[in-house]
Tab-separated table of C-alpha atoms in Angstrom:
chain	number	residue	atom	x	y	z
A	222	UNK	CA	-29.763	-19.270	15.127
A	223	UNK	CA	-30.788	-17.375	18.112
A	224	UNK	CA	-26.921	-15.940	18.701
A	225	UNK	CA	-26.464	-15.041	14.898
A	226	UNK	CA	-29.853	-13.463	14.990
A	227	UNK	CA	-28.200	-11.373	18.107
A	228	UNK	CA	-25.279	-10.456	16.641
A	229	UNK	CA	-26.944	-9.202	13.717
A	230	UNK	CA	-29.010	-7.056	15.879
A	231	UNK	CA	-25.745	-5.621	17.482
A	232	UNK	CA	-24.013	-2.349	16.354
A	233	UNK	CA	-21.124	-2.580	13.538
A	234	UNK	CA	-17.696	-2.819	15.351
A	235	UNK	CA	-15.015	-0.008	14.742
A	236	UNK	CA	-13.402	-2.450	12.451
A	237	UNK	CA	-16.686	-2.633	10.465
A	238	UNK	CA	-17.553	0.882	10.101
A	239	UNK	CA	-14.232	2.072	9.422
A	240	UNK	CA	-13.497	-0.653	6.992
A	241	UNK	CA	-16.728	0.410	5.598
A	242	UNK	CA	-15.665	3.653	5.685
A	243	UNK	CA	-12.170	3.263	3.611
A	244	UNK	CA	-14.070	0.537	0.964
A	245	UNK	CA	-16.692	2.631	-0.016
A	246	UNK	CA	-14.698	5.467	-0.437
A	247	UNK	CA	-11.871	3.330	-2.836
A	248	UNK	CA	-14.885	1.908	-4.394
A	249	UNK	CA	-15.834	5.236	-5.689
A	250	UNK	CA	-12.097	6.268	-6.339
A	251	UNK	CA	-11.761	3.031	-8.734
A	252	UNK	CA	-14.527	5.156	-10.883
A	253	UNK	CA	-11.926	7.618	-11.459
A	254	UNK	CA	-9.014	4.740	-11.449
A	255	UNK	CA	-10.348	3.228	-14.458
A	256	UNK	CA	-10.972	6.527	-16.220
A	257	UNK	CA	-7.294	7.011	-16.112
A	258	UNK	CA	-6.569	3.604	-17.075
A	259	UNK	CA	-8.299	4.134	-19.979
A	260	UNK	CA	-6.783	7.421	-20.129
A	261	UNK	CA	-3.287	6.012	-19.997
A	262	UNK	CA	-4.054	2.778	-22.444
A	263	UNK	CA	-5.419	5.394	-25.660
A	264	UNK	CA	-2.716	7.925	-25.230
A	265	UNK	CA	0.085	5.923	-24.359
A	266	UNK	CA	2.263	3.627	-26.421
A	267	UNK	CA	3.013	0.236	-25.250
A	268	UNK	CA	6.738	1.386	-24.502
A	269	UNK	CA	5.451	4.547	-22.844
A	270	UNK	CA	3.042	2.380	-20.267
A	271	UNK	CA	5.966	0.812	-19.319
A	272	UNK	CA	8.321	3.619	-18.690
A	273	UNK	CA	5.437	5.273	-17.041
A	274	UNK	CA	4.199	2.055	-14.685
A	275	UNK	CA	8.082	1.616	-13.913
A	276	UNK	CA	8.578	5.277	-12.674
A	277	UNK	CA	5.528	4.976	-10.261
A	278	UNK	CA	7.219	1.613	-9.143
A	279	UNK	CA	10.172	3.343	-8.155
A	280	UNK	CA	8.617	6.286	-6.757
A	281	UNK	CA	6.648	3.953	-4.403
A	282	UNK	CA	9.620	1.860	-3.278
A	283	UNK	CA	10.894	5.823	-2.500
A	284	UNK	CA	8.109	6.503	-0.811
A	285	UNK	CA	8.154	3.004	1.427
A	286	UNK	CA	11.102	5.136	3.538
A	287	UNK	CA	8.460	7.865	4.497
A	288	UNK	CA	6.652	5.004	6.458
A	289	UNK	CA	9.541	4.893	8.677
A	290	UNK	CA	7.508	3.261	11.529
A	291	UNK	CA	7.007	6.873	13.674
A	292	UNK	CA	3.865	6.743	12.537
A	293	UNK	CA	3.265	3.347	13.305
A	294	UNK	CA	4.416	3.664	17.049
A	295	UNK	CA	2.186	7.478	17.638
A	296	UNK	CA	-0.917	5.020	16.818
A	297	UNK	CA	0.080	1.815	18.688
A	298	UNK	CA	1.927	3.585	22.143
A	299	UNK	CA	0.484	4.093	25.508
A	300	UNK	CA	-1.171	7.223	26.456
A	301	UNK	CA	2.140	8.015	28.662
A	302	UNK	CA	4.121	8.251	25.921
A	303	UNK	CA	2.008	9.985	23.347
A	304	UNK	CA	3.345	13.583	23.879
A	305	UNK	CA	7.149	12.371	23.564
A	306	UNK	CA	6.386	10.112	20.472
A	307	UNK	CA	4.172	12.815	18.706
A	308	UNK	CA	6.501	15.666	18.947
A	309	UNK	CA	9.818	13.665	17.995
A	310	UNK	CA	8.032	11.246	15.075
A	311	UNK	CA	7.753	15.391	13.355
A	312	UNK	CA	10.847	15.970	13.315
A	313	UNK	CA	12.246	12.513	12.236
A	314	UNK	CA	9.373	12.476	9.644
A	315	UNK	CA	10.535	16.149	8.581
A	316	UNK	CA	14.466	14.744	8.279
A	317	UNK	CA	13.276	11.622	6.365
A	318	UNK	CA	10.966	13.415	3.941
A	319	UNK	CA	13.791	16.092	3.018
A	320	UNK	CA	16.416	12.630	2.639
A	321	UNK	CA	13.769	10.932	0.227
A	322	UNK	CA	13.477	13.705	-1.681
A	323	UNK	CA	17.069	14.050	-2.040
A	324	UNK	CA	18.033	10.477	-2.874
A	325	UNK	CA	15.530	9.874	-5.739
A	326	UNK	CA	16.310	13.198	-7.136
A	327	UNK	CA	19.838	12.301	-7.562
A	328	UNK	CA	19.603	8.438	-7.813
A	329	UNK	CA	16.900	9.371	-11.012
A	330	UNK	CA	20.265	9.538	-13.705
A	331	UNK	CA	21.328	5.713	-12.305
A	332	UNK	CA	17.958	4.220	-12.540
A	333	UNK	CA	17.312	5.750	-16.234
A	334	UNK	CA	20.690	4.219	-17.098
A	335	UNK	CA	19.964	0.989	-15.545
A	336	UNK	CA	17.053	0.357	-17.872
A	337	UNK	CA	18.393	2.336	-20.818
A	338	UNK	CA	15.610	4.344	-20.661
A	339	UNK	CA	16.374	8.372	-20.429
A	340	UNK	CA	12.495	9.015	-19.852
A	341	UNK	CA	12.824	8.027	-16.358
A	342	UNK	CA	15.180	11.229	-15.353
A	343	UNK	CA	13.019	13.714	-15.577
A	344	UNK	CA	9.869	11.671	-14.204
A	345	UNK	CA	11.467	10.288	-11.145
A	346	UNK	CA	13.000	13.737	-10.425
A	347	UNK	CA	9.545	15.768	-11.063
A	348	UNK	CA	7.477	13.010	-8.247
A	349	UNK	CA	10.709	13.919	-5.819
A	350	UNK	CA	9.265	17.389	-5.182
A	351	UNK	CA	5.821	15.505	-3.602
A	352	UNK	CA	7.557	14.331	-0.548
A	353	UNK	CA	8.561	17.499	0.732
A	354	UNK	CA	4.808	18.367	1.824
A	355	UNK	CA	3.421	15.361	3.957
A	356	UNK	CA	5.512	16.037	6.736
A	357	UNK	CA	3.435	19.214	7.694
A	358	UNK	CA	0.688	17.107	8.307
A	359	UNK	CA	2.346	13.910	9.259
A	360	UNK	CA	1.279	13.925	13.244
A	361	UNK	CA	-2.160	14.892	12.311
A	362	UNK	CA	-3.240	12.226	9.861
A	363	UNK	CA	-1.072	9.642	13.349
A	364	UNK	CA	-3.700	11.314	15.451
A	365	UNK	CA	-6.279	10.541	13.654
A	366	UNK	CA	-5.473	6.979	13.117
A	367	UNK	CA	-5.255	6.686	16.583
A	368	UNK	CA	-8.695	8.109	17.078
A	369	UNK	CA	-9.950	5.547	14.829
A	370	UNK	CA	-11.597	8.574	13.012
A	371	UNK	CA	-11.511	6.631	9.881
A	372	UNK	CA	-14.316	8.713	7.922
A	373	UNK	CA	-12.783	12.070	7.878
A	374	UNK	CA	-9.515	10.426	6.559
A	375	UNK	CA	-11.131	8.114	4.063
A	376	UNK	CA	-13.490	10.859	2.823
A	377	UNK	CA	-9.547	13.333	2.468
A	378	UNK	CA	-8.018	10.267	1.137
A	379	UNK	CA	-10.372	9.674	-1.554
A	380	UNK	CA	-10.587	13.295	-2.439
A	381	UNK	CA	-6.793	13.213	-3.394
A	382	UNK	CA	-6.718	9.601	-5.156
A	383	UNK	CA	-9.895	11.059	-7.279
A	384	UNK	CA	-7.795	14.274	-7.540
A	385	UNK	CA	-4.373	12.312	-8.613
A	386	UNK	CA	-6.454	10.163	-11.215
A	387	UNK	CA	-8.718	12.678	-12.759
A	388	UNK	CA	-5.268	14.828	-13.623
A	389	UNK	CA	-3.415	12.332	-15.230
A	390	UNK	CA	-6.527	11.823	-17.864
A	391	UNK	CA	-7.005	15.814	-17.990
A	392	UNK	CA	-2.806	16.210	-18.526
A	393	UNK	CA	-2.888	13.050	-20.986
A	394	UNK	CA	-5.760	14.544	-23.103
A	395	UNK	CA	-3.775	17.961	-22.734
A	396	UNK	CA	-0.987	16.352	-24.261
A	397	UNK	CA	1.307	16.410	-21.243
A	398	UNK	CA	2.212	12.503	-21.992
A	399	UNK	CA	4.203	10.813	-19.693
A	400	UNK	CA	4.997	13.755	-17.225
A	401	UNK	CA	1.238	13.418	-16.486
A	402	UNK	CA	1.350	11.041	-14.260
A	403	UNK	CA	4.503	12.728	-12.410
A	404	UNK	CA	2.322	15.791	-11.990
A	405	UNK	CA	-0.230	13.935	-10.617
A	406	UNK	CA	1.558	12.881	-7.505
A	407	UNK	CA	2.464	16.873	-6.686
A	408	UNK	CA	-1.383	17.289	-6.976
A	409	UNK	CA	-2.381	14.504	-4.406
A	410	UNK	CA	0.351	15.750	-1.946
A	411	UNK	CA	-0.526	18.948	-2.077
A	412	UNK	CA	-4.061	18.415	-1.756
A	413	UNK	CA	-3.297	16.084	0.860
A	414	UNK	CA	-1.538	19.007	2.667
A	415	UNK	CA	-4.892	21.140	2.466
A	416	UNK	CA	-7.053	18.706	3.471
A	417	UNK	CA	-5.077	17.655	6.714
A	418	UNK	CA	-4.154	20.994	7.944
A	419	UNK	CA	-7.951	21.122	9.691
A	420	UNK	CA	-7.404	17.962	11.260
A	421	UNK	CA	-5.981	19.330	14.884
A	422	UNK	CA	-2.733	18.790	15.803
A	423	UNK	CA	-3.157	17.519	19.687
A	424	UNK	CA	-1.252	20.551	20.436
A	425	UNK	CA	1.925	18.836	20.157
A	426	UNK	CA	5.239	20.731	18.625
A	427	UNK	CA	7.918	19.961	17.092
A	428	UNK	CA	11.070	18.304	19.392
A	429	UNK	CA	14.618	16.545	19.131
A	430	UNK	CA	14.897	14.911	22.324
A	431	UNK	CA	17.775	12.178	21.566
A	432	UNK	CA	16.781	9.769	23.941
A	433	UNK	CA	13.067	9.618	22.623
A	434	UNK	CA	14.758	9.786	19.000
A	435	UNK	CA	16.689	6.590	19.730
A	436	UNK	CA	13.461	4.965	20.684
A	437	UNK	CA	11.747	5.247	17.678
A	438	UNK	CA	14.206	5.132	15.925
A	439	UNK	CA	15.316	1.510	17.040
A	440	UNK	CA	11.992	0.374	16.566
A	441	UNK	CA	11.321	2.097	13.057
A	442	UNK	CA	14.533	0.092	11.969
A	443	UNK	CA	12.357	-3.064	11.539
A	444	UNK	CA	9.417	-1.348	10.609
A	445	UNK	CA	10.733	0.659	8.135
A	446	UNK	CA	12.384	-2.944	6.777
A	447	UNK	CA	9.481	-4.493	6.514
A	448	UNK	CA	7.436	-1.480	4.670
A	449	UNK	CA	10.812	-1.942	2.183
A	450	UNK	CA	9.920	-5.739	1.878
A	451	UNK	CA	6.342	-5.231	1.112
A	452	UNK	CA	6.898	-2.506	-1.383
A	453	UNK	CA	10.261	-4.838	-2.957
A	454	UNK	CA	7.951	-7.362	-3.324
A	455	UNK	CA	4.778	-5.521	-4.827
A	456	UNK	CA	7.120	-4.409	-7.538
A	457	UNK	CA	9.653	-6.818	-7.634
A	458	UNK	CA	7.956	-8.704	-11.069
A	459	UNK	CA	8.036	-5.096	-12.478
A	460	UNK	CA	11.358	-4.531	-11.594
A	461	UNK	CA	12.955	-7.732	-13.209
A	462	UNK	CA	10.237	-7.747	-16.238
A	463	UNK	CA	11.223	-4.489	-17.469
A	464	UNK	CA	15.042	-5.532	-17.510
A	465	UNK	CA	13.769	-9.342	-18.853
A	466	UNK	CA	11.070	-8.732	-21.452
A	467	UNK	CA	11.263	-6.610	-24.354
A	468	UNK	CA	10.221	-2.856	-24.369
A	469	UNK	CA	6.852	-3.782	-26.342
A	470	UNK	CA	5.992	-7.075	-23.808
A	471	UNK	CA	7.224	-5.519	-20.558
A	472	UNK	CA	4.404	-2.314	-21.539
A	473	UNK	CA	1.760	-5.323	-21.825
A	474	UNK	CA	2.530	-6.779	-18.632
A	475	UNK	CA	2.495	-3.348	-17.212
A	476	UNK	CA	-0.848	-2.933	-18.581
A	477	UNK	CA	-2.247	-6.168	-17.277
A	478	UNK	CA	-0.614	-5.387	-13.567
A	479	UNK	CA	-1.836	-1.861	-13.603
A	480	UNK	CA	-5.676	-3.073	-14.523
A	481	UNK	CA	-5.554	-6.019	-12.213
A	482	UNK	CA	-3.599	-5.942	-9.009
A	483	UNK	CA	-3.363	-1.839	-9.370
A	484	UNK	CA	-7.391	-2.305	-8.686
A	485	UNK	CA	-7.009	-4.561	-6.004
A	486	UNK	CA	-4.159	-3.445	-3.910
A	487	UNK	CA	-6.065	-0.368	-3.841
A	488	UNK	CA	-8.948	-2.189	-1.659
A	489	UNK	CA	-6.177	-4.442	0.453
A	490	UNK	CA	-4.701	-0.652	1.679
A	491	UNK	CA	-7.900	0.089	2.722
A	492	UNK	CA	-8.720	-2.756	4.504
A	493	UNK	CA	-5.386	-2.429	6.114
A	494	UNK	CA	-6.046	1.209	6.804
A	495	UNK	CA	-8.576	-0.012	8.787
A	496	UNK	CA	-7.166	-2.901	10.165
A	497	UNK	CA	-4.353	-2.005	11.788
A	498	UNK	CA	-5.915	1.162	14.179
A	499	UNK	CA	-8.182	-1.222	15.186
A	500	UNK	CA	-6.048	-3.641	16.291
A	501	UNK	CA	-3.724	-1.209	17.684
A	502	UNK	CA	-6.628	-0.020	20.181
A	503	UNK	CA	-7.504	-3.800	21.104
A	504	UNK	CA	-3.467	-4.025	22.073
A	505	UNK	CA	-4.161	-0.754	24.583
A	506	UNK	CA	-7.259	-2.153	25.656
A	507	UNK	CA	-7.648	-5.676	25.935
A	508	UNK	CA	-11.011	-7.070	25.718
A	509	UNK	CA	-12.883	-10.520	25.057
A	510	UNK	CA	-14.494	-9.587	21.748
A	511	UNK	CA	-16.892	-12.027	19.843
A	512	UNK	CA	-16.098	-9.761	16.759
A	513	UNK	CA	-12.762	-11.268	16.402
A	514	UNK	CA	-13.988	-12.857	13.239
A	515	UNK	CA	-15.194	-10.203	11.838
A	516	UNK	CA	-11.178	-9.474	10.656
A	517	UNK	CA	-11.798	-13.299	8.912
A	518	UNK	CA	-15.060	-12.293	6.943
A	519	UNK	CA	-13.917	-8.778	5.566
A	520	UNK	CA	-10.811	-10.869	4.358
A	521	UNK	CA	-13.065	-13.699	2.822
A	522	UNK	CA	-15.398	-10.916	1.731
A	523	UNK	CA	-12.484	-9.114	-0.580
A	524	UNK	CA	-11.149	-12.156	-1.831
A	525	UNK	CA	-14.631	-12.839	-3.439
A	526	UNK	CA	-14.127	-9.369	-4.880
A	527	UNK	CA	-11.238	-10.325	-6.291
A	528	UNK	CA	-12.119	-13.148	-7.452
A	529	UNK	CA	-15.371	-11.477	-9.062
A	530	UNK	CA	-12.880	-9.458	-10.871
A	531	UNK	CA	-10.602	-12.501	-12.224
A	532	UNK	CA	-13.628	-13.752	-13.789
A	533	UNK	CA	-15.080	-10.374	-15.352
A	534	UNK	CA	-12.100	-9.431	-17.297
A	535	UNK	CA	-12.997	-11.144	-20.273
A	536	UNK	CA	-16.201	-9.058	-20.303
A	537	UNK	CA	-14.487	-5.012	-19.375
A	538	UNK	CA	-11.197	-5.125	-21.055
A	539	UNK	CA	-12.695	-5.830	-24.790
A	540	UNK	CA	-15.418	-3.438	-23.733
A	541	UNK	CA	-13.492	-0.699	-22.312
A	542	UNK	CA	-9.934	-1.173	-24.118
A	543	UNK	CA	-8.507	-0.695	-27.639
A	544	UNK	CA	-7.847	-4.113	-29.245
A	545	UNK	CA	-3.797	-3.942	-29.166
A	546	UNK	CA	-4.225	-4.843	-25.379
A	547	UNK	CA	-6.720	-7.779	-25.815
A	548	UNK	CA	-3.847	-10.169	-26.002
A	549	UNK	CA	-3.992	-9.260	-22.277
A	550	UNK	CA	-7.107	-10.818	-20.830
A	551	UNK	CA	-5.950	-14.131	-19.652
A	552	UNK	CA	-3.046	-12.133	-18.477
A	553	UNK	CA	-4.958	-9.750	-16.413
A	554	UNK	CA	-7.392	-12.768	-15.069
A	555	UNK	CA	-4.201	-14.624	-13.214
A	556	UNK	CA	-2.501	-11.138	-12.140
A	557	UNK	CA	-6.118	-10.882	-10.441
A	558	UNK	CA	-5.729	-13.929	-8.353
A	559	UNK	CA	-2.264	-13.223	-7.055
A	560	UNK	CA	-3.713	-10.175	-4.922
A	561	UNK	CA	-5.750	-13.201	-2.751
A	562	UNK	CA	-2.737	-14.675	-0.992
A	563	UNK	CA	-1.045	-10.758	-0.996
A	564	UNK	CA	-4.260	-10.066	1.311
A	565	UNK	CA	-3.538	-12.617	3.835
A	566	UNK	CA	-0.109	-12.060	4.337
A	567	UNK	CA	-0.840	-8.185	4.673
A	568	UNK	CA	-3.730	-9.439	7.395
A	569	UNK	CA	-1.280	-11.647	8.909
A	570	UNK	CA	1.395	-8.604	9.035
A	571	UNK	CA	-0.324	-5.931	10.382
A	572	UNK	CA	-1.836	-8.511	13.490
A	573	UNK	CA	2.121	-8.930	14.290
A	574	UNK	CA	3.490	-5.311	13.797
A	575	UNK	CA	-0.513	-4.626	15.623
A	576	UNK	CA	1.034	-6.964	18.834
A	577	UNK	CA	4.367	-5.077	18.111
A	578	UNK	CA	6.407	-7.954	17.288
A	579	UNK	CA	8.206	-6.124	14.544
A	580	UNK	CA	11.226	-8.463	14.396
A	581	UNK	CA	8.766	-11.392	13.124
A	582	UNK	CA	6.852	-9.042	10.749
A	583	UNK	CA	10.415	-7.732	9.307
A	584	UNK	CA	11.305	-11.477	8.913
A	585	UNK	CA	8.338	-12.823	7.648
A	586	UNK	CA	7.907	-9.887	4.716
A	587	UNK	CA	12.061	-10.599	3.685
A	588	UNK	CA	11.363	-14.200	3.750
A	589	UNK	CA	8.546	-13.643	1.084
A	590	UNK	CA	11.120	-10.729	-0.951
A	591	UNK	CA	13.314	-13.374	-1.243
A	592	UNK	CA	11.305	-15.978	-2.340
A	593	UNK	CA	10.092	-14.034	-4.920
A	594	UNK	CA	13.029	-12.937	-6.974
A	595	UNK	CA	14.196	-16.069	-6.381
A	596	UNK	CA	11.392	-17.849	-8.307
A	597	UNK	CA	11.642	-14.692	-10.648
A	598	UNK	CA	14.950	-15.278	-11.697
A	599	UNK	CA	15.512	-18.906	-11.847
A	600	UNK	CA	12.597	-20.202	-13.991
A	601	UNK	CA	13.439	-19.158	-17.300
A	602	UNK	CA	10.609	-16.868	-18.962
A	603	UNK	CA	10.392	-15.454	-22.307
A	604	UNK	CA	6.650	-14.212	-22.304
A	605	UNK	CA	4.524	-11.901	-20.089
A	606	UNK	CA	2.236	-14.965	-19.411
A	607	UNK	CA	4.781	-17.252	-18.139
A	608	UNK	CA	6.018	-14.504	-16.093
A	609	UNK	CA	2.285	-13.832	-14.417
A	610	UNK	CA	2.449	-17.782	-13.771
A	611	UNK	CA	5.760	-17.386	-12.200
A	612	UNK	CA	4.203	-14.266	-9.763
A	613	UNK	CA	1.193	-16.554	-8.981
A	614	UNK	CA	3.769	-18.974	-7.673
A	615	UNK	CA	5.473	-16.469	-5.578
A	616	UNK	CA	2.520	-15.027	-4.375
A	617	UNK	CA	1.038	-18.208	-3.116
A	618	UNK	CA	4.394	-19.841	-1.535
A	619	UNK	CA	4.698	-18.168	1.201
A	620	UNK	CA	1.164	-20.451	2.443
A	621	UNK	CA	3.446	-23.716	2.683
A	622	UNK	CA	5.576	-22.667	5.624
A	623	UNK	CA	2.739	-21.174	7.217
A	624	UNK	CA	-0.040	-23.830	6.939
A	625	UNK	CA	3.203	-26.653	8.283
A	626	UNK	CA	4.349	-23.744	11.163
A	627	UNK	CA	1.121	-22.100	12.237
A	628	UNK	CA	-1.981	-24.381	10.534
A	629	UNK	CA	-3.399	-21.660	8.356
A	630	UNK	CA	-6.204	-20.661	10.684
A	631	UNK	CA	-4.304	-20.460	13.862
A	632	UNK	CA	-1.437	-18.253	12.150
A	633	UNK	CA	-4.311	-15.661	11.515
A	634	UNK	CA	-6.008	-15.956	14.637
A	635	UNK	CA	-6.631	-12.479	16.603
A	636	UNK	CA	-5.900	-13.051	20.449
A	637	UNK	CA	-5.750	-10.225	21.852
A	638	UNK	CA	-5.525	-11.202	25.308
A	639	UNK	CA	-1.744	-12.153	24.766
A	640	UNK	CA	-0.412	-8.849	22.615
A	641	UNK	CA	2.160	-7.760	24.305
A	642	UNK	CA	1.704	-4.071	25.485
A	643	UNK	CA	4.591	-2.434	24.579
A	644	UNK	CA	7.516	-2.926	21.574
């Protein structure tokens, strides 16, 4: 009793506040998430929600490449080798940015043929334009990761989800329709932009120096396939539902994703946003912690949330939704419960790529891609309900190899003693 009474009495950890930090601010962002959602499920046909949910799948998969892993290394490196990564991850950033762009700008006409759906051209090619103004601020919003200054960004961050929601329901009631929610992503990049130009810059300019370029680039390689493997997997049900199900069922199980796991990915970035700095400055400065656990309640603490949620939708969707998507409930209630297990692997994930042990990481998330579409596309389906079952499964498989390989506790367990220093 005596040592919890202690630990209560101590200060919050970094992991705490900044956690705290990035939660409260998504909490209030959801306010504005759900205004859109209901936005989205008044004005938009069943067949539009799907065209629409499928375009922002896309453009995130896109978007996976900007998270090449230069950031990733300017947070995690040694103080000797902060100058050399800073300067070089801006320019690789700036060539990346300008080669997303590019590709699904001119990729657009394949995908929209793919699915037989022409809407997709002009929305896919309208969200291209975004990517061509984070790189201005890319080194800044590193830096301040690596500061563990986790209110200024979550406060910025926040301002531009709020910003990116609030103009899709303002477009939508404009009568904008489906190129609302393309709009919306030049608005949160280009607020973005503002916000993170007064964030200094560490001094550091721009430079090609190829031997520091091969570097990062060697280790962004697995990085960047993992952040492909996360995002292939987050979307991978949308993906294969929208060439599976029928227009009409594929823009209910878009609805059901988008009002379930859309809500609670939203928190597991967060977390992660806080996570993986803080973890990152335990690798550069090893210490004996009793706060280790604290990584072990926040997890247990959002999972509640979650399942909170699961067992509330019954009660919001009725309330807050027109009744051609109340056929959805009990599909919305399992979609819930499949963000538990996507939490734990993320946790899991970030403590490797944390201890830079990328190769693992970049196994472990293909592993789970593959298991996925496997399940996916070799039990038969015909309904969006058997479908969510067939996600749950997926979601959750990935917990057999690791309870027989690891034991479940031990393959989560923070020692930070034995990261290795450098990748």
């Amino acid at each position: 009793m005596k040592t919890l009474i202690s630990r209560l009495k101590q200060p919050p950890s970094t992991l705490v506040k900044n956690a705290g930090w990035l939660l409260s601010v998504e909490g209030v962002a959801k306010i504005s998430r759900v205004v859109t959602i209901l936005c989205m499920a008044a004005l938009l046909t069943p067949v539009d929600y799907g065209i629409v949910i499928l375009a922002v799948a896309f453009h995130d998969l896109f978007r996976m490449l900007m998270r090449s892993g230069t950031g990733n290394q300017v947070i995690q490196c040694h103080e000797s080798d902060l100058p050399a990564f800073a300067r070089n991850a801006a320019a690789l950033q700036w060539a990346f940015c300008i080669g997303i762009a590019a590709l699904q700008f001119f990729s657009a006409p394949l995908l929209a043929n793919l699915y037989d759906k022409p809407e997709l051209l002009p929305l896919l090619q309208l969200m291209s334009v975004s990517y061509l103004l984070y790189p201005w601020v890319s080194v800044r919003v590193y830096l301040l990761h690596r500061a563990n200054n986790m209110k200024y960004f979550s406060l910025s961050n926040g301002s531009c989800i709020i910003a990116e929601n609030l103009s899709i329901a303002l477009l939508l009631l404009l009568d904008f329709g489906m190129t609302s929610v393309a709009i919306s992503k030049i608005v949160f990049s280009a607020l973005w932009l503002i916000l993170f130009l007064r964030v200094p810059d560490g001094g550091y300019s721009i430079a090609w120096q190829p031997s520091v370029i091969r570097r990062l680039f060697g280790t962004s390689t697995n990085i960047l396939g993992a952040e492909l493997a996360k995002a292939g997997r987050h979307h991978a049900d949308t993906f294969i539902a929208g060439r599976l199900l029928s227009p009409e069922l594929f823009g209910l199980y878009a609805f059901a994703k988008n009002a379930g796991v859309g809500l609670s990915q939203s928190l597991i970035n967060a977390y992660n946003g806080a996570l993986f700095p803080y973890l990152s400055e335990l690798n550069r400065n090893p210490q004996d912690t009793s706060s280790k656990r604290t990584v072990w309640l926040l997890a247990a603490g959002l999972s509640a949330v979650f399942m909170l949620q699961s067992a509330m939708v019954p009660v919001y969707v009725p309330l807050l939704f027109d009744e051609v998507w109340h056929s959805a409930i009990v599909l919305v209630s399992v979609l819930c419960l499949t963000a538990i297990p996507n939490l734990y692997l993320d946790t899991y994930c970030c403590y490797l790529r944390a201890s830079a042990r990328f190769s693992t990481e970049l196994f472990v998330r293909v592993a789970n891609l593959a298991a996925c579409v496997v399940l996916l596309l070799s039990i038969p389906t015909d309904s969006p309900m058997q479908f969510a079952l067939v996600v749950g499964l997926a979601s959750s498989i990935w917990l057999v190899p690791a309870a027989i390989r690891w034991g479940y506790l031990k393959c989560f367990h923070i020692n930070t003693g034995s990261m290795p220093g450098r990748s």
